[in-house]
Amino acid sequence: MMEKRIAGTTGLFCLLGSPVGHSGSPAMYNFSFQNQGLDYAYMAFDVKKEGMTDAIKAIKLMNIRGGNFTMPLKNIAATLVDELSPAAKVVGAVNVFVNQDGKITGHITDGIGFVRNLKENGVDIKGKKLVVIGAGGAATALQVQAALDGAQALSIFNQDDEFYARAEETAQKLATAAPDVTVHVYPLADQAKLKAEIADADILVNATVIGMKPYDDQSLVDPSFLRADLVVADTVYNPLKTKLILDAEKVGCKVAPGKGMLLWQGAAAYELFVGKQMPVAEYQAYEA
Ligand code: NAD
């Protein structure tokens, strides 16, 4: 019962961003706190970029223990927190923060969730060659984490838009942060190159908005480029299976859809919040 759950001692975690009303995070974290008997609560607050300086002060003043930043705050958060995890530093974005005695550390768990989702599907990223289509927020986070976790090569494709330069920037940063990883950036319009790069890759990833509603009838990969021993992952989680994932299943590929990445990035955040594993199986059973 709420009046017994929330007391004077209850520590607060929060989601900051705009909009936040649709987020599943409050339900997932409040379920987990209750399930583990932890005296914490999680609330969402609609905060825009111009409110961030005040929000950071409020987190410290009110001793908010930690939480998440979502759109449009992930990049500005990286400039305002006191410390950054190694991945957050390279990515230049923060989706998780932990407040320890007034010092806020920013982390990025999207890439951790991506790598864990592969692992849950029996795929170890170490030594693998990835072809990643996309260079936005999700793409950059997973590219950096894959490199830090020992992938052997990354071939990044993006269309000719403002994100292309971000891919080149990621390649440059990884040359220092993960010098053993071979990183190339190619235009998505070069379909012959895409076909050739997929041909000797282990893992193909779509990290663009294509596949997501209203682009859910589209895929950026010609099904003839796929083969049964290729692992195919998507960051898109709505729909649960994108056209790319469905095409890959038809060919017999092992697949890792975006819902798992979403779940595991949230579970990684929970571990940073409370130092315990999230009760993932219990939450999935509750959610089903
Ligand atoms: P973003 O806006 O930062 O990046 C968009 C990307 O899509 C860019 O690479 C852009 O070039 C590409 N793109 C846009 N229109 C295109 C088109 N017509 N053709 C080819 N490429 C195009 O977006 P984001 O935040 O990185 O999100 C990308 C997807 O990943 C979304 O579906 C989002 O919901 C999902 N996502 C999933 C998770 C997860 O945990 N599973 C986490 C973050 C984002």
Coordinates of C-alpha atoms and ligand atoms in Angstrom, one line a residue:
M1 CA 0.0 0.0 0.0
M2 CA 1.3 3.4 -1.0
E3 CA 1.0 5.0 2.5
K4 CA 3.3 2.2 3.8
R5 CA 5.7 2.2 0.8
I6 CA 6.5 5.9 0.8
A7 CA 7.8 7.2 4.1
G8 CA 9.9 10.0 5.5
T9 CA 13.0 7.9 4.9
T10 CA 12.3 7.0 1.2
G11 CA 15.1 7.9 -1.2
L12 CA 14.0 9.3 -4.6
F13 CA 15.2 8.4 -8.1
C14 CA 13.9 10.2 -11.1
L15 CA 13.6 10.4 -14.8
L16 CA 14.2 13.9 -16.4
G17 CA 13.3 14.7 -19.9
S18 CA 10.5 15.9 -22.2
P19 CA 8.1 14.3 -22.8
V20 CA 8.2 11.7 -20.0
G21 CA 4.6 10.7 -19.6
H22 CA 4.9 7.6 -21.9
S23 CA 7.9 6.2 -20.1
G24 CA 7.9 2.7 -18.7
S25 CA 10.8 3.4 -16.3
P26 CA 8.8 4.5 -13.2
A27 CA 6.7 1.2 -13.3
M28 CA 9.8 -0.9 -13.9
Y29 CA 11.9 0.6 -11.1
N30 CA 9.1 1.0 -8.6
F31 CA 8.2 -2.7 -9.2
S32 CA 11.9 -3.6 -8.6
F33 CA 12.4 -1.5 -5.5
Q34 CA 9.2 -3.0 -4.0
N35 CA 10.2 -6.6 -5.1
Q36 CA 13.5 -6.2 -3.3
G37 CA 12.1 -4.4 -0.3
L38 CA 14.2 -1.3 -1.0
D39 CA 13.1 2.0 0.5
Y40 CA 13.2 4.0 -2.8
A41 CA 10.7 5.5 -5.1
Y42 CA 11.0 6.6 -8.8
M43 CA 9.2 9.6 -10.3
A44 CA 9.3 11.3 -13.7
F45 CA 9.6 15.0 -14.2
D46 CA 9.1 17.0 -17.4
V47 CA 12.3 19.1 -17.7
K48 CA 13.5 20.8 -20.9
K49 CA 17.1 21.8 -21.8
E50 CA 16.7 25.3 -20.4
G51 CA 15.8 23.9 -17.0
M52 CA 18.8 21.6 -16.7
T53 CA 21.1 23.9 -14.7
D54 CA 18.4 24.3 -12.1
A55 CA 17.5 20.6 -12.2
I56 CA 21.1 19.6 -11.4
K57 CA 21.1 22.0 -8.4
A58 CA 17.8 20.5 -7.3
I59 CA 19.1 17.0 -7.5
K60 CA 21.9 18.0 -5.1
L61 CA 19.8 20.1 -2.9
M62 CA 17.1 17.5 -2.4
N63 CA 19.5 14.5 -2.4
I64 CA 17.9 12.8 -5.3
R65 CA 19.9 9.5 -5.3
G66 CA 20.1 9.0 -9.1
G67 CA 18.0 8.5 -12.2
N68 CA 17.8 8.8 -15.9
F69 CA 18.0 11.5 -18.5
T70 CA 16.1 11.0 -21.7
M71 CA 15.5 13.1 -24.8
P72 CA 16.3 16.0 -25.2
L73 CA 18.7 16.0 -22.2
K74 CA 21.2 13.2 -22.8
N75 CA 23.9 15.4 -24.5
I76 CA 23.5 18.5 -22.3
A77 CA 23.6 16.3 -19.2
A78 CA 27.1 15.2 -20.2
T79 CA 28.3 18.8 -19.9
L80 CA 26.7 19.4 -16.5
V81 CA 27.5 16.4 -14.3
D82 CA 30.6 16.2 -12.2
E83 CA 32.1 13.0 -13.6
L84 CA 31.6 10.8 -16.6
S85 CA 32.0 7.0 -17.0
P86 CA 34.6 6.1 -19.7
A87 CA 31.8 5.2 -22.2
A88 CA 29.8 8.4 -21.4
K89 CA 33.0 10.4 -22.0
V90 CA 33.5 9.0 -25.5
V91 CA 29.9 9.1 -26.5
G92 CA 29.3 12.6 -25.0
A93 CA 25.9 11.6 -23.6
V94 CA 24.5 10.5 -20.3
N95 CA 21.3 8.5 -19.8
V96 CA 21.9 7.4 -16.1
F97 CA 23.2 9.4 -13.2
V98 CA 24.2 8.5 -9.7
N99 CA 24.4 11.2 -6.9
Q100 CA 26.9 10.2 -4.2
D101 CA 27.1 12.8 -1.5
G102 CA 26.5 15.7 -3.9
K103 CA 28.8 14.4 -6.6
I104 CA 26.9 13.4 -9.7
T105 CA 28.4 10.7 -12.0
G106 CA 27.0 10.3 -15.5
H107 CA 26.9 6.9 -17.3
I108 CA 25.5 5.7 -20.6
T109 CA 23.9 2.2 -20.5
D110 CA 22.4 2.0 -24.0
G111 CA 25.5 0.3 -25.3
I112 CA 25.8 -1.9 -22.2
G113 CA 22.2 -3.0 -22.9
F114 CA 23.0 -3.7 -26.5
V115 CA 26.0 -5.9 -25.7
R116 CA 24.1 -7.7 -22.9
N117 CA 21.1 -8.4 -25.3
L118 CA 23.5 -10.1 -27.7
K119 CA 24.9 -12.1 -24.8
E120 CA 21.5 -13.2 -23.7
N121 CA 21.0 -14.4 -27.3
G122 CA 24.3 -16.4 -27.0
V123 CA 26.5 -13.9 -28.9
D124 CA 29.8 -12.7 -27.4
I125 CA 30.9 -9.4 -29.0
K126 CA 34.6 -10.1 -28.4
G127 CA 36.6 -10.4 -31.6
K128 CA 33.5 -9.8 -33.8
K129 CA 33.1 -7.6 -36.9
L130 CA 30.0 -5.4 -36.7
V131 CA 28.2 -3.5 -39.5
V132 CA 26.2 -0.8 -37.9
I133 CA 23.7 1.4 -39.9
G134 CA 23.1 4.6 -38.0
A135 CA 25.1 7.3 -36.2
G136 CA 22.6 8.9 -33.9
G137 CA 22.2 8.5 -30.1
A138 CA 21.6 4.7 -30.0
A139 CA 24.1 4.0 -32.7
T140 CA 26.9 6.0 -31.1
A141 CA 26.4 4.4 -27.7
L142 CA 26.5 0.9 -29.0
Q143 CA 29.4 1.5 -31.3
V144 CA 31.5 2.9 -28.4
Q145 CA 30.5 0.1 -26.0
A146 CA 31.2 -2.6 -28.6
A147 CA 34.6 -1.2 -29.2
L148 CA 35.4 -0.9 -25.4
D149 CA 34.1 -4.5 -25.0
G150 CA 36.6 -5.9 -27.5
A151 CA 34.8 -6.0 -30.9
Q152 CA 37.4 -6.4 -33.6
A153 CA 36.0 -4.1 -36.3
L154 CA 33.2 -1.6 -36.8
S155 CA 31.9 -0.6 -40.3
I156 CA 29.5 2.3 -39.8
F157 CA 27.1 3.3 -42.6
N158 CA 24.9 6.4 -42.5
Q159 CA 22.9 8.4 -45.0
D160 CA 24.1 11.8 -46.0
D161 CA 22.7 13.9 -43.2
E162 CA 23.9 15.7 -40.1
F163 CA 24.6 12.4 -38.4
Y164 CA 27.3 11.4 -40.9
A165 CA 29.8 13.7 -39.3
R166 CA 29.0 12.2 -35.9
A167 CA 30.0 8.8 -37.3
E168 CA 33.4 10.3 -38.4
E169 CA 33.8 11.9 -34.9
T170 CA 33.1 8.5 -33.3
A171 CA 35.7 6.9 -35.5
Q172 CA 38.2 9.5 -34.5
K173 CA 37.5 9.2 -30.8
L174 CA 37.7 5.4 -30.9
A175 CA 41.2 5.7 -32.5
T176 CA 42.3 6.9 -29.1
A177 CA 39.8 5.2 -26.7
A178 CA 40.0 1.8 -28.4
P179 CA 43.0 1.8 -30.7
D180 CA 42.9 -2.0 -31.4
V181 CA 39.5 -1.7 -33.1
T182 CA 39.3 -1.0 -36.9
V183 CA 36.6 1.6 -37.6
H184 CA 35.4 2.6 -41.0
V185 CA 32.6 5.0 -42.0
Y186 CA 30.8 4.7 -45.3
P187 CA 27.9 6.4 -47.0
L188 CA 24.7 4.3 -46.9
A189 CA 24.2 5.1 -50.6
D190 CA 27.1 2.9 -51.5
Q191 CA 25.1 -0.3 -51.6
A192 CA 27.9 -2.4 -53.1
K193 CA 30.1 -1.5 -50.1
L194 CA 27.3 -2.3 -47.7
K195 CA 26.9 -5.7 -49.4
A196 CA 30.6 -6.4 -49.2
E197 CA 31.0 -5.3 -45.6
I198 CA 28.0 -7.4 -44.5
A199 CA 29.5 -10.4 -46.4
D200 CA 32.4 -10.8 -44.0
A201 CA 30.7 -9.4 -40.8
D202 CA 29.5 -11.4 -37.8
I203 CA 26.8 -9.0 -36.6
L204 CA 24.6 -6.5 -38.5
V205 CA 22.8 -3.8 -36.6
N206 CA 20.1 -1.3 -37.6
A207 CA 20.4 1.7 -35.2
T208 CA 18.3 4.1 -37.3
V209 CA 14.7 5.1 -37.0
I210 CA 13.9 3.0 -40.1
G211 CA 11.7 0.0 -39.0
M212 CA 10.1 2.1 -36.3
K213 CA 6.5 3.3 -36.7
P214 CA 5.7 5.0 -39.2
Y215 CA 8.6 3.5 -41.1
D216 CA 7.6 -0.1 -40.0
D217 CA 7.2 -1.4 -43.5
Q218 CA 10.8 -0.4 -44.4
S219 CA 14.3 -1.9 -44.0
L220 CA 17.6 -0.4 -45.1
V221 CA 19.0 -3.9 -45.9
D222 CA 18.2 -5.8 -49.1
P223 CA 17.3 -9.3 -47.8
S224 CA 19.7 -10.8 -50.4
F225 CA 22.6 -9.3 -48.3
L226 CA 21.7 -11.6 -45.4
R227 CA 22.9 -15.2 -44.7
A228 CA 22.0 -17.7 -42.0
D229 CA 25.3 -17.4 -40.0
L230 CA 24.9 -13.6 -39.6
V231 CA 23.6 -12.2 -36.3
V232 CA 21.1 -9.4 -36.9
A233 CA 20.2 -6.9 -34.2
D234 CA 17.9 -3.9 -34.2
T235 CA 17.7 -1.0 -31.7
V236 CA 14.1 -0.4 -32.7
Y237 CA 11.6 -1.9 -30.2
N238 CA 8.3 -0.7 -31.6
P239 CA 7.3 -2.8 -33.4
L240 CA 8.9 -5.7 -31.4
K241 CA 10.0 -7.3 -34.7
T242 CA 11.1 -4.8 -37.4
K243 CA 11.0 -5.7 -41.1
L244 CA 14.8 -6.3 -40.9
I245 CA 14.3 -8.7 -38.0
L246 CA 11.5 -10.6 -39.9
D247 CA 13.7 -10.7 -43.1
A248 CA 16.6 -12.1 -41.0
E249 CA 14.4 -14.7 -39.3
K250 CA 13.3 -15.9 -42.8
V251 CA 16.9 -16.4 -43.8
G252 CA 17.6 -18.3 -40.5
C253 CA 19.7 -15.7 -38.8
K254 CA 20.0 -15.4 -35.0
V255 CA 18.2 -12.2 -34.1
A256 CA 18.4 -9.7 -31.2
P257 CA 15.5 -7.2 -31.4
G258 CA 15.6 -3.8 -29.7
K259 CA 13.2 -4.7 -26.8
G260 CA 16.0 -6.7 -25.1
M261 CA 18.5 -3.8 -25.4
L262 CA 15.9 -1.5 -23.8
L263 CA 15.3 -4.0 -20.9
W264 CA 19.1 -4.6 -20.3
Q265 CA 20.0 -0.9 -20.5
G266 CA 17.4 -0.3 -17.7
A267 CA 18.7 -3.3 -15.7
A268 CA 22.3 -1.9 -16.0
A269 CA 21.0 1.4 -14.7
Y270 CA 19.3 -0.3 -11.7
E271 CA 22.6 -1.9 -10.8
L272 CA 24.3 1.5 -10.8
F273 CA 21.4 2.8 -8.7
V274 CA 21.3 0.2 -5.9
G275 CA 24.2 -2.1 -6.4
K276 CA 22.0 -5.2 -7.0
Q277 CA 20.8 -7.0 -10.0
M278 CA 17.3 -5.9 -11.2
P279 CA 14.7 -8.7 -10.7
V280 CA 14.3 -8.9 -14.5
A281 CA 12.5 -12.3 -14.7
E282 CA 10.1 -11.2 -12.0
Y283 CA 9.4 -7.9 -13.8
Q284 CA 8.9 -9.7 -17.1
A285 CA 6.4 -12.1 -15.5
Y286 CA 4.6 -9.2 -13.9
E287 CA 4.5 -7.2 -17.2
A288 CA 3.3 -10.2 -19.3
Ligands
NAD1 P1 18.6 9.7 -33.6 O1 17.7 10.7 -34.0 O2 19.7 10.0 -32.6 O3 19.3 9.0 -34.9 C1 18.6 8.8 -36.0 C2 19.4 7.9 -37.0 O4 18.5 7.5 -38.1 C3 20.5 8.6 -37.7 O5 21.6 7.7 -37.9 C4 19.9 9.0 -39.0 O6 20.9 9.2 -40.1 C5 19.1 7.8 -39.3 N1 18.0 8.1 -40.3 C6 16.9 8.9 -40.1 N2 16.1 8.9 -41.2 C7 16.7 8.0 -42.1 C8 16.3 7.5 -43.3 N3 15.2 8.0 -44.0 N4 17.1 6.6 -43.9 C9 18.2 6.1 -43.3 N5 18.6 6.6 -42.1 C10 17.8 7.5 -41.5 O7 17.8 8.5 -33.0 P2 18.2 7.4 -31.8 O8 17.8 8.0 -30.5 O9 19.5 6.9 -32.1 O10 17.1 6.3 -32.1 C11 17.2 5.4 -33.2 C12 16.2 4.2 -33.0 O11 16.7 3.4 -31.8 C13 14.8 4.6 -32.5 O12 13.9 3.7 -33.1 C14 14.8 4.5 -31.0 O13 13.5 4.2 -30.5 C15 15.7 3.3 -30.8 N6 16.4 3.3 -29.5 C16 16.4 2.1 -28.9 C17 17.0 2.0 -27.7 C18 16.9 0.6 -26.9 O14 17.3 0.6 -25.8 N7 16.5 -0.4 -27.6 C19 17.7 3.0 -27.1 C20 17.8 4.2 -27.8 C21 17.1 4.4 -29.0

